[in-house]
Structure formats: structure tokens, C-alpha cells
Coordinates of C-alpha atoms and ligand atoms in Angstrom, one line a residue:
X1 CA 139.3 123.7 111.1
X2 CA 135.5 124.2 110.7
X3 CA 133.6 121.6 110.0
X4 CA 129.8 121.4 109.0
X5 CA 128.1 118.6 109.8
X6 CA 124.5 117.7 108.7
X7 CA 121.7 116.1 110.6
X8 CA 124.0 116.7 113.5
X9 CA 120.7 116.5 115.8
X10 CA 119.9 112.6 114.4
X11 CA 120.9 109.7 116.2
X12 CA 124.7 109.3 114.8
X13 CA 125.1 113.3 114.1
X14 CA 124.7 113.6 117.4
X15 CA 127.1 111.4 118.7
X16 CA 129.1 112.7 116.4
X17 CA 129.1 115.6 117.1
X18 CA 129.7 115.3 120.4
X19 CA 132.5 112.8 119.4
X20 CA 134.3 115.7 116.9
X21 CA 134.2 118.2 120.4
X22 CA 135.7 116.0 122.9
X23 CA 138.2 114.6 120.1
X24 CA 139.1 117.9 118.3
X25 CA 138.5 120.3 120.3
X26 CA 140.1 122.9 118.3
X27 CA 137.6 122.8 115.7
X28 CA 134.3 124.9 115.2
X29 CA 131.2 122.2 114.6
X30 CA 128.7 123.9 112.6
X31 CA 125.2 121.4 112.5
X32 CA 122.6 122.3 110.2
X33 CA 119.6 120.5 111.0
X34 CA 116.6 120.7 109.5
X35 CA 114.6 118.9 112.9
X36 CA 112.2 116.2 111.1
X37 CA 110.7 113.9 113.4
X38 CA 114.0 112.4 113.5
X39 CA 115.9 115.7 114.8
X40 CA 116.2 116.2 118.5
X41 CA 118.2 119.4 119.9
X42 CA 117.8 117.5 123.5
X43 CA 120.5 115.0 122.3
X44 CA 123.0 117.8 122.6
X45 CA 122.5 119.5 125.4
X46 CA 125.5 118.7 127.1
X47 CA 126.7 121.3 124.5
X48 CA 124.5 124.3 125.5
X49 CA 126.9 127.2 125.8
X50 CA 129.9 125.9 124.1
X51 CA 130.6 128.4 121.4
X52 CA 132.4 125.6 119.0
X53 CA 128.9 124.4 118.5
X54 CA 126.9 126.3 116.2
X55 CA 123.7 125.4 115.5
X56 CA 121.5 126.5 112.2
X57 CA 118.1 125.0 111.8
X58 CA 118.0 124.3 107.6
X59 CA 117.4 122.7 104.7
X60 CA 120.6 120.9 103.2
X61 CA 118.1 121.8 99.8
X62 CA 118.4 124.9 100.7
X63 CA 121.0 126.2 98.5
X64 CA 121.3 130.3 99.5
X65 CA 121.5 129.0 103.1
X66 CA 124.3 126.4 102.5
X67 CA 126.3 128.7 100.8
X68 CA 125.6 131.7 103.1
X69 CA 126.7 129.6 106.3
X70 CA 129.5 127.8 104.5
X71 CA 130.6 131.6 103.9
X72 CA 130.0 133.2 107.0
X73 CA 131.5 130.1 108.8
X74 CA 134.4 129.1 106.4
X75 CA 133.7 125.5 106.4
X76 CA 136.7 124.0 105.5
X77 CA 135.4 119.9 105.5
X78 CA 131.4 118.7 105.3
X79 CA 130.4 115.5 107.3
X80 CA 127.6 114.6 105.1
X81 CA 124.7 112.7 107.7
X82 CA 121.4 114.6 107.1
X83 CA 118.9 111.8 105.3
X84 CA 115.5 110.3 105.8
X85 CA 116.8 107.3 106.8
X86 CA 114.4 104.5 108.0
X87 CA 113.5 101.8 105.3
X88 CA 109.8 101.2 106.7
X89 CA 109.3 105.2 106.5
X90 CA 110.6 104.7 102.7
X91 CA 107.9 102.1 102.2
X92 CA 105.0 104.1 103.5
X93 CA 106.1 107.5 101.5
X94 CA 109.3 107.3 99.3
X95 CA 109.1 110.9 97.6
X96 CA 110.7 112.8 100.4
X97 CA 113.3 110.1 100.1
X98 CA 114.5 111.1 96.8
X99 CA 113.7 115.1 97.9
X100 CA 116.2 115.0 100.6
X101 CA 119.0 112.0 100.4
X102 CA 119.3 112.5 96.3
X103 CA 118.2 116.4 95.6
X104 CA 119.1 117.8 99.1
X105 CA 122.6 116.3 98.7
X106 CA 123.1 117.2 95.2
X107 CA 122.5 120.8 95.8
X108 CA 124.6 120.5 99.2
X109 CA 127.3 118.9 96.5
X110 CA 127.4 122.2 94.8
X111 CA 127.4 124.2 97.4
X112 CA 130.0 122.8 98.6
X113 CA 131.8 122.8 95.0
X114 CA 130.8 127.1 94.6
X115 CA 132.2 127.6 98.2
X116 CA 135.9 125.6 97.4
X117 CA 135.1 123.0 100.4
X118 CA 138.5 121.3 100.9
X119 CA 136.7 118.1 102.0
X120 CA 133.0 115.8 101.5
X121 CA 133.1 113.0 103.9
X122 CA 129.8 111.6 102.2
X123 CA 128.2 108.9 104.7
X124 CA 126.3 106.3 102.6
X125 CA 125.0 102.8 104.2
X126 CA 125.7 99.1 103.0
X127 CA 122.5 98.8 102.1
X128 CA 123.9 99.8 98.6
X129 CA 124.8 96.9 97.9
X130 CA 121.0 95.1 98.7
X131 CA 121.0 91.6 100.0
X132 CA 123.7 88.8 100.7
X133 CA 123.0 84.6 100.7
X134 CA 124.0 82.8 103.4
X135 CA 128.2 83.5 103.0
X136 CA 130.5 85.9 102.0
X137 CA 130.2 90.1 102.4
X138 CA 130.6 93.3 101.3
X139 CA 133.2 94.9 100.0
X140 CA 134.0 98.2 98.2
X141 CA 133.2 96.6 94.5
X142 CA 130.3 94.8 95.6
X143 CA 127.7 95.0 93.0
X144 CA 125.1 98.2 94.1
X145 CA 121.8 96.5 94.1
X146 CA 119.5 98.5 96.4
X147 CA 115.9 97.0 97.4
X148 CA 113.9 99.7 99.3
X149 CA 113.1 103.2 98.0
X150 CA 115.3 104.2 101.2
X151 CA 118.6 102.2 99.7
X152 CA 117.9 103.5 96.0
X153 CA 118.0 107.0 97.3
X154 CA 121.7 106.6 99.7
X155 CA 122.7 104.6 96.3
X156 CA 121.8 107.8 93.8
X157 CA 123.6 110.4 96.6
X158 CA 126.5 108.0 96.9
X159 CA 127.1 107.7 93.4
X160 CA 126.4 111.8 92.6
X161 CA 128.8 112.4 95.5
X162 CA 131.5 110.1 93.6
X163 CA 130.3 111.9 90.0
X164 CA 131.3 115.6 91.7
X165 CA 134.9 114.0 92.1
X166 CA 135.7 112.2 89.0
X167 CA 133.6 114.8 87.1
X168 CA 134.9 118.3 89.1
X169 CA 137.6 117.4 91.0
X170 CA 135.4 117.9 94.2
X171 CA 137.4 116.2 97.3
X172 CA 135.0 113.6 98.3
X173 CA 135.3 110.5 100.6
X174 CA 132.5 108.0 100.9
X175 CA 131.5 105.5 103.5
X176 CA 129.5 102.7 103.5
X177 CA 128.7 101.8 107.0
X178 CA 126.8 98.3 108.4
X179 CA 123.5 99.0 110.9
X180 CA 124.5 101.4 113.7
X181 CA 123.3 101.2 117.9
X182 CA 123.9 103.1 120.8
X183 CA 122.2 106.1 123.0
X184 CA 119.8 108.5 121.2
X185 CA 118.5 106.3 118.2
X186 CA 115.2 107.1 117.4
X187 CA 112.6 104.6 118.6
X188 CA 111.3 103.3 115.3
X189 CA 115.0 101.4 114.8
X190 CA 115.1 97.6 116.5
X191 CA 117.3 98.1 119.2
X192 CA 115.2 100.8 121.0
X193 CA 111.7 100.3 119.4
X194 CA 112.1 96.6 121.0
X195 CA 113.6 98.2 124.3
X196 CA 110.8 100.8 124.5
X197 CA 108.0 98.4 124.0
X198 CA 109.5 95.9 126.5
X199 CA 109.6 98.7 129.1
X200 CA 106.1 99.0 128.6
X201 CA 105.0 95.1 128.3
X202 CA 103.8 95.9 124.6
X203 CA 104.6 93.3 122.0
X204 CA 107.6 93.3 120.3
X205 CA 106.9 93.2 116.2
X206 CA 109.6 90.9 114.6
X207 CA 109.3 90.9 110.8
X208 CA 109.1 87.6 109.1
X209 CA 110.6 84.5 110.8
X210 CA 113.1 86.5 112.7
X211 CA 116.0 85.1 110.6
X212 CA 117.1 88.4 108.9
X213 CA 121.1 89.1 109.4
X214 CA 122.5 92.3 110.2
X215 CA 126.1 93.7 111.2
X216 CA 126.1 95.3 113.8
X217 CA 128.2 98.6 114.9
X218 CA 128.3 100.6 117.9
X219 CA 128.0 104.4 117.2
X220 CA 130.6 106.1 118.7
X221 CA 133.3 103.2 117.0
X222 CA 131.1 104.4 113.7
X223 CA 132.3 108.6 114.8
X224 CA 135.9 107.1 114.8
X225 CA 136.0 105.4 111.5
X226 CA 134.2 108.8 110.1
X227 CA 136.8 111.2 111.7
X228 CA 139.6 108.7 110.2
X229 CA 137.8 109.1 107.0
X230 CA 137.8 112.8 107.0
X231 CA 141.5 113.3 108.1
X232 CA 143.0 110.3 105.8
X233 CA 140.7 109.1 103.8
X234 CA 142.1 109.1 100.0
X235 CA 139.9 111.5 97.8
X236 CA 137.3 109.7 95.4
X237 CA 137.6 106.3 97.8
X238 CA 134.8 104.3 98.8
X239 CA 135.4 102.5 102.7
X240 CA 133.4 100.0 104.3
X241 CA 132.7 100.5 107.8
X242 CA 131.8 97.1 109.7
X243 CA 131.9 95.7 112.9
X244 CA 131.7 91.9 112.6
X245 CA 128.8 91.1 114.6
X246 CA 126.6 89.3 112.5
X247 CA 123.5 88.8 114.7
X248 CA 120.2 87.5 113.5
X249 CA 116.7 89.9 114.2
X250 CA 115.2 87.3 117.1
X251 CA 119.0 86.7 118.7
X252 CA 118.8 90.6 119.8
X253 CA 114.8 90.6 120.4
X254 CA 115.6 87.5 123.2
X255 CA 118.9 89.4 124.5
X256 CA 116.9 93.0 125.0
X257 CA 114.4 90.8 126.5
X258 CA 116.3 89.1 128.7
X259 CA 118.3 92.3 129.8
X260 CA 115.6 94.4 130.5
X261 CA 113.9 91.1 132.7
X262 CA 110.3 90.6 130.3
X263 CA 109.5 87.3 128.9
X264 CA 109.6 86.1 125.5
X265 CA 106.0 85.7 125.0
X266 CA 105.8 89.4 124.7
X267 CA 107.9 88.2 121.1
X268 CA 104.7 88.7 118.1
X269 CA 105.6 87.5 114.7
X270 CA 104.6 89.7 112.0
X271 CA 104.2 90.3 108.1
X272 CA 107.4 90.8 106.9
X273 CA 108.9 93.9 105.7
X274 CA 108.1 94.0 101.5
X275 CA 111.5 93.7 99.8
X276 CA 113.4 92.6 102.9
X277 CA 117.0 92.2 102.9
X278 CA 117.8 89.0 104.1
X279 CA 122.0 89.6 105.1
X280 CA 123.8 92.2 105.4
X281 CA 127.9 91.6 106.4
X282 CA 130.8 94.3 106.0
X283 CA 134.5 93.2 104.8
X284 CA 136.4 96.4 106.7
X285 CA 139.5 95.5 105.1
X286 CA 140.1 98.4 103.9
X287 CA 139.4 100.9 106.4
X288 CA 141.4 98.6 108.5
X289 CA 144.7 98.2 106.3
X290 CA 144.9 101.9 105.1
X291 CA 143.2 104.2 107.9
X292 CA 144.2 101.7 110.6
X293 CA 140.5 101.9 112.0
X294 CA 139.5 99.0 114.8
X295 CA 136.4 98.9 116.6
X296 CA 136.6 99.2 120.7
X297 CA 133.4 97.5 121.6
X298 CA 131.9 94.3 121.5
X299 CA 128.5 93.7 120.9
X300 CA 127.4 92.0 123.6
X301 CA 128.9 94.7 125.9
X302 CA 127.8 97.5 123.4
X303 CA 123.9 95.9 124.0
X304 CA 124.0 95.8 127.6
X305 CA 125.1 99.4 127.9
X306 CA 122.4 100.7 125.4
X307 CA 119.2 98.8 126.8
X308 CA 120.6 100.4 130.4
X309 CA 120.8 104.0 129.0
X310 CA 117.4 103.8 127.5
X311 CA 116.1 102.3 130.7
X312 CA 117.8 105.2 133.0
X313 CA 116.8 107.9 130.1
X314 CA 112.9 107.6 129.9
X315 CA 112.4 111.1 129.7
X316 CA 114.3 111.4 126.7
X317 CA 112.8 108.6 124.5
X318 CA 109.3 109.7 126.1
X319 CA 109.3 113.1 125.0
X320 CA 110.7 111.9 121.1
X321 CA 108.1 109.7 120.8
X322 CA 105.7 112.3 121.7
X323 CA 106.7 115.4 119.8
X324 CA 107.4 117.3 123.2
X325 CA 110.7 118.1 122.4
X326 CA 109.8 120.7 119.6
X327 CA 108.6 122.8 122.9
X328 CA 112.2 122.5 124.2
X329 CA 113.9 123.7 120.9
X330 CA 111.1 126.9 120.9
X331 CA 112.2 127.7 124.5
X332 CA 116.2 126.8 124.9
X333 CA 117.5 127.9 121.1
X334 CA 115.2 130.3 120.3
X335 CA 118.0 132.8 119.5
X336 CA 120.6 130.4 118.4
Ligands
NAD401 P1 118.4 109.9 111.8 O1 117.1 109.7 111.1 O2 118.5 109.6 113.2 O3 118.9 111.4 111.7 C1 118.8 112.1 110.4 C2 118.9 113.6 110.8 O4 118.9 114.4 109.5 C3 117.8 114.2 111.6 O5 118.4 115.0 112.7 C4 117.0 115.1 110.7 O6 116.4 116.2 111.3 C5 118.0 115.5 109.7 N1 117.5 115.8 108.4 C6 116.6 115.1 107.6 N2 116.3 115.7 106.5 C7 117.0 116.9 106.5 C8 117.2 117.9 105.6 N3 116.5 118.0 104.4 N4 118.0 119.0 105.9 C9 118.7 119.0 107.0 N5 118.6 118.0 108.0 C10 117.7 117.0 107.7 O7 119.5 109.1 111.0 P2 120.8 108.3 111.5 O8 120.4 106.9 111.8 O9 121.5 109.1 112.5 O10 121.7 108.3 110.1 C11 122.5 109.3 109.7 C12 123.1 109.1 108.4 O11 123.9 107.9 108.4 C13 122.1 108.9 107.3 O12 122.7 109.5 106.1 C14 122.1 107.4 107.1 O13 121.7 107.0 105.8 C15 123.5 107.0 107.4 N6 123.6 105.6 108.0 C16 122.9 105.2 109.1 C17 123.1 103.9 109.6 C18 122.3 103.5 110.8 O14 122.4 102.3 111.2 N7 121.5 104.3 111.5 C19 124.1 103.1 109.1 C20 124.8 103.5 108.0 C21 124.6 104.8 107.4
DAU402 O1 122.5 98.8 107.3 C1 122.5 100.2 107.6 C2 121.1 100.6 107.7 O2 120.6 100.1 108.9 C3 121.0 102.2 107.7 O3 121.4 102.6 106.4 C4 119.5 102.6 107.9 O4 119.4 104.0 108.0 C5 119.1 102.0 109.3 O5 117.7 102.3 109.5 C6 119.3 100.5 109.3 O6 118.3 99.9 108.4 P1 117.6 98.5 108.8 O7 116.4 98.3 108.0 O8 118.6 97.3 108.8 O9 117.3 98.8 110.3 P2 115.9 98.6 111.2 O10 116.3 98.9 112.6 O11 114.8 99.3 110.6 O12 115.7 97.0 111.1 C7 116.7 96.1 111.5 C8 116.2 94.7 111.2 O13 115.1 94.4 112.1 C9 115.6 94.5 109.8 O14 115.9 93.2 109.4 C10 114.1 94.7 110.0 C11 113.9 94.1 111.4 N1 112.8 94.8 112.2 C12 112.8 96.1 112.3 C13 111.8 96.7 113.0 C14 111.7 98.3 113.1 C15 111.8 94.0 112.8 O15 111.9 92.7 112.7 N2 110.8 94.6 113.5 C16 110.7 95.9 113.6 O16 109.8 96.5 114.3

């Protein structure tokens, strides 16, 4: 099996693919990355050397290259991950939004559709379906009401990834997963910008009153539910992915605090994010029932274990935050 994953160098392609070689390791991992900001070949060098890895620095828009790799490569399945995907980002500058997560997967769509790809595991977000009151959740025929430029565009690729199935017969699966945490996520998320800015005795920007739900997941019980998508997922099926651990914003600011030893007055209340979503919480029914998908961690555990890697990993978050890692990719993959 060969299986091309894209944005394999962001925070959950990484850990994916890292997850897809220990798990299958059989298979041939092919990761085209185009390496925005976002994209960090340091976040995989555990896998320098290993020949089942292949890395191709690219464009998922970039439709002569898809098709040439999918061809050179036989790519059997795509794990669909390569987006702009931070809501502020979307705010500040939405037109790369629509460039990359609707236009870049359309034409990585057909690709896939010229090349006879036997499988599209398309990874979409809840935020599809906007913002929920105080009760109830998500489920797969939620209403899609997107708020932020970011969730419009993961909207428009998921529903052009479920057109190429009813419309060409395209094998696709889609999954709508809850907010994600773990090792490697870029700094600019809550979980590590808050981290990162304790570390360093900087305030800690909460948006709002602090009172903004989200479910949270831990990353590597995310890779699962993906690889159970791709092996037994039903074609043209949407599947929740949640881990029920609804948490409110200034719940996980005082918990990082407290783990990492820094007091709460480092806590500074800001303007709120424009279009916020108040709640987001995941009904995994589905994926539970039919792929028989649970998650292993808890979140308390999950948070404990993340705030210690990014306070034993400095380096790595250091050299993300300033652009140093670019040097690395010049001088360790040059020929790759
Ligand atoms: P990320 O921003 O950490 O990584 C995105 C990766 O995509 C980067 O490596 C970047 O270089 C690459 N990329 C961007 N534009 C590209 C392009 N045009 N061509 C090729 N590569 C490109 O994102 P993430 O948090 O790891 O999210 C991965 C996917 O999962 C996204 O599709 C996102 O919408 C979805 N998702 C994320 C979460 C979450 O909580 N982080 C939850 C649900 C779904
Ligand atoms: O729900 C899935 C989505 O989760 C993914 O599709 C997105 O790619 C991912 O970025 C994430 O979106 P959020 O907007 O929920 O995540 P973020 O980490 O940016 O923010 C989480 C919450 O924390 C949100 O309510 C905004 C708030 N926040 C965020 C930042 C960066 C703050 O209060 N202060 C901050 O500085």
C-alpha cells in the first residue's frame, strides 16, 4: 500500500505520519508538503533514512506534480491534511484560505480522480457546523454553518470532496474532527502559544471572557480514528471524530499555568476573536458503533504530558517560532 499524505510536516501530519510507520509498516508514506510557516521537516526526523518515507516539497495546487508523484509512486489511498488552518490567520488574510483548502483540494480531487486513486480520506474539522448553545452536539447531519473565512473554506473542500463521490464515483471518506493537542503544534494554537508564553513569563491573551467551549482530542487518538477511516470507512460517509472533553478556554489557561508552576496574574483578558464560536461538542457515535474507534487518553493526562514535552523540547518550538528551521530543511533534505 502507498499512501500520500499531505501537509505531513504540520502538526497532525506529522504525527501521522509517524503514527501510519510504526502502525503499518508495510506501507510506503509519501508526504507532500508544501513547508508554510506552518511546515516543519524537524518534526520528522526520527524518520531520516527510512526509505518508506518519501518526502516531496509541493503544492497540493500543483496539478502536474500531483499527478506525476501519484504516478511515479502508485498511490493507492490520499490522507487529505494539507490546509491553512488557523482561524485568527483567516481573519487577518482569508484569500490564501480559499487558494489552498478549496482550489488546492479541488485540483488534488482530480488528480486523484485522472490517476484512479482507490481511496480520499478527506480530513475536514467540526467547525463546519459553526457554533452550538449551551446543550446538545454535533453530529453528521448537523446543519453546516461556518463563521470564520477559515471554516467556510474546510466547509467548501468538504462538500467538493463529497461532490467528486456522488458526482464521479471518486472513493471518498470525510472526517470531521473536534480541536486537536499534543507534541509539535504550532505555537499560535492555545495549548502551546499559552505554554510558550508562560515559559517565558509573557502574558497569556485569552479572548473574550474566557468562556468559549471546545472538545478536546489528543493527536495521536485523532491518527487512529483517521487510519480506521481509511481502512473501513464506507465510501461517500461523513464521521465525527470527538473526544468528550468539553473544556472551557480559561479551565486549560489555569491548568497549563498551574503545570508549568506561573501564576495566574500572568492571565490578560483580551478583545475577543470577531465571529467567535462560542461551543463546539462532537457526538462520535458513529465512528464509535461502525469503525469501533475509542479514544486511549484522557484529557487531563493528555495535558500534563504535552505542557512537559514542550517544556523538555525548547529547541524545537524556539527555532519554529523563529524561522530557523528552514536552514535545517536547506542542509538535511537538500537532495530528498
Ligand atoms: P498545520 O497548520 O499544523 O499544518 C498544515 C500543513 O499543511 C503544514 O505542514 C503546511 O506546510 C502544509 N500546507 C499548507 N498549504 C499547503 C499547500 N498548498 N500544499 C501543500 N502543503 C501545504 O495544520 P494541522 O493543525 O496539523 O491541521 C491539519 C489538517 O487537519 C487541516 O486540514 C485542518 O483543517 C484539519 N483539522 C485540524 C484540527 C486541529 O485541531 N488542529 C482539527 C480538525 C481538523
Ligand atoms: O475545532 C477544530 C479546529 O480547532 C481546527 O479545525 C482548527 O484548524 C484549529 O486551529 C482549531 O481552531 P480553534 O479556533 O478552536 O483553535 P485555537 O487554538 O485557535 O483556539 C482555541 C480557543 O482558544 C478558541 O476559543 C480561541 C481561544 N484563544 C485562542 C488563542 C490563539 C484564546 O483565547 N487566545 C488565544 O491566544
Amino acid at each position: 500500500m502507498n499512501v500520500l499524505v499531505t501537509g505531513g510536516c504540520g502538526f497532525i501530519g506529522s504525527n501521522l505520519v509517524k503514527y501510519l510507520r510504526r502502525e503499518r509498516p508495510a506501507w510506503t508514506v509519501v508526504n507532500l508538503d508544501k513547508l508554510t510557516y506552518a511546515g516543519n521537516l524537524e518534526s520528522l526526523s526520527e524518520l531520516e533514512g527510512d526509505p518508506q518515507h518519501v518526502f516531496i516539497r509541493g503544492d497540493i495546487g500543483n496539478r502536474e506534480l500531483v499527478e506525476h508523484l501519484m504516478s511515479v509512486h502508485a498511490i493507492d489511498a490520499v490522507m487529505h491534511l494539507a490546509a491553512e488552518s488557523h482561524v485568527d490567520r483567516s481573519i487577518l488574510g482569508p484569500e490564501v484560505f480559499v487558494t489552498t483548502n478549496v482550489l488546492g483540494t479541488q485540483q488534488l480531487l482530480e488528480a486523484s480522480r485522472a490517476r484512479g486513486v482507490k481511496r480520499f480520506l478527506m480530513v475536514s474539522t467540526d467547525e463546519v457546523y459553526g457554533s452550538l448553545g449551551p446543550t446538545g452536539a454535533f453530529t453528521e447531519s448537523s446543519p453546516l454553518q461556518p463563521s470564520s473565512p477559515y471554516s467556510a473554506s474546510k466547509t467548501s473542500s468538504d462538500l467538493v470532496a463529497l461532490a467528486y463521490h456522488h458526482t464521479f464515483n471518486l472513493d471518498v471518506v470525510v472526517t470531521r474532527c473536534s480541536n486537536n493537542y499534543g507534541r509539535y503544534q504550532f505555537p499560535e494554537k492555545l495549548i502551546p502559544l499559552m505554554v510558550v508564553n508562560a515559559l517565558h513569563d509573557k502574558p497569556l491573551p485569552v479572548y473574550g471572557d474566557g468562556g468559549n467551549v471546545r472538545d478536546w482530542l489528543h493527536v495521536e487518538d485523532h491518527c487512529h480514528a483517521l487510519l480506521l477511516a481509511l481502512e473501513k470507512g464506507r465510501a461517500g460517509e461523513v464521521y465525527n471524530i470527538g473526544g468528550g472533553a468539553e473544556r472551557r478556554n480559561i479551565d486549560i489557561v489555569k491548568a497549563i499555568l498551574g503545570l508549568v508552576g506561573k501564576p495566574e496574574s500572568l492571565i490578560q483578558y483580551v478583545k475577543d476573536r470577531p465571529g467567535h464560536d462560542r461551543r463546539y461538542a462532537i457526538d462520535p457515535s458513529k465512528i464509535r458503533a461502525e469503525l469501533g474507534w475509542t479514544p486511549a487518553h484522557t484529557f487531563e493526562q493528555g495535558l500534563a504530558e504535552t505542557v512537559r514535552w514542550f517544556v523538555d523540547h525548547p529547541a524545537w518550538w524556539e527555532r519554529v517560532t523563529s524561522g530557523a528551521y528552514r536552514q535545517y530543511f536547506e542542509t538535511q533534505y537538500r537532495t530528498r
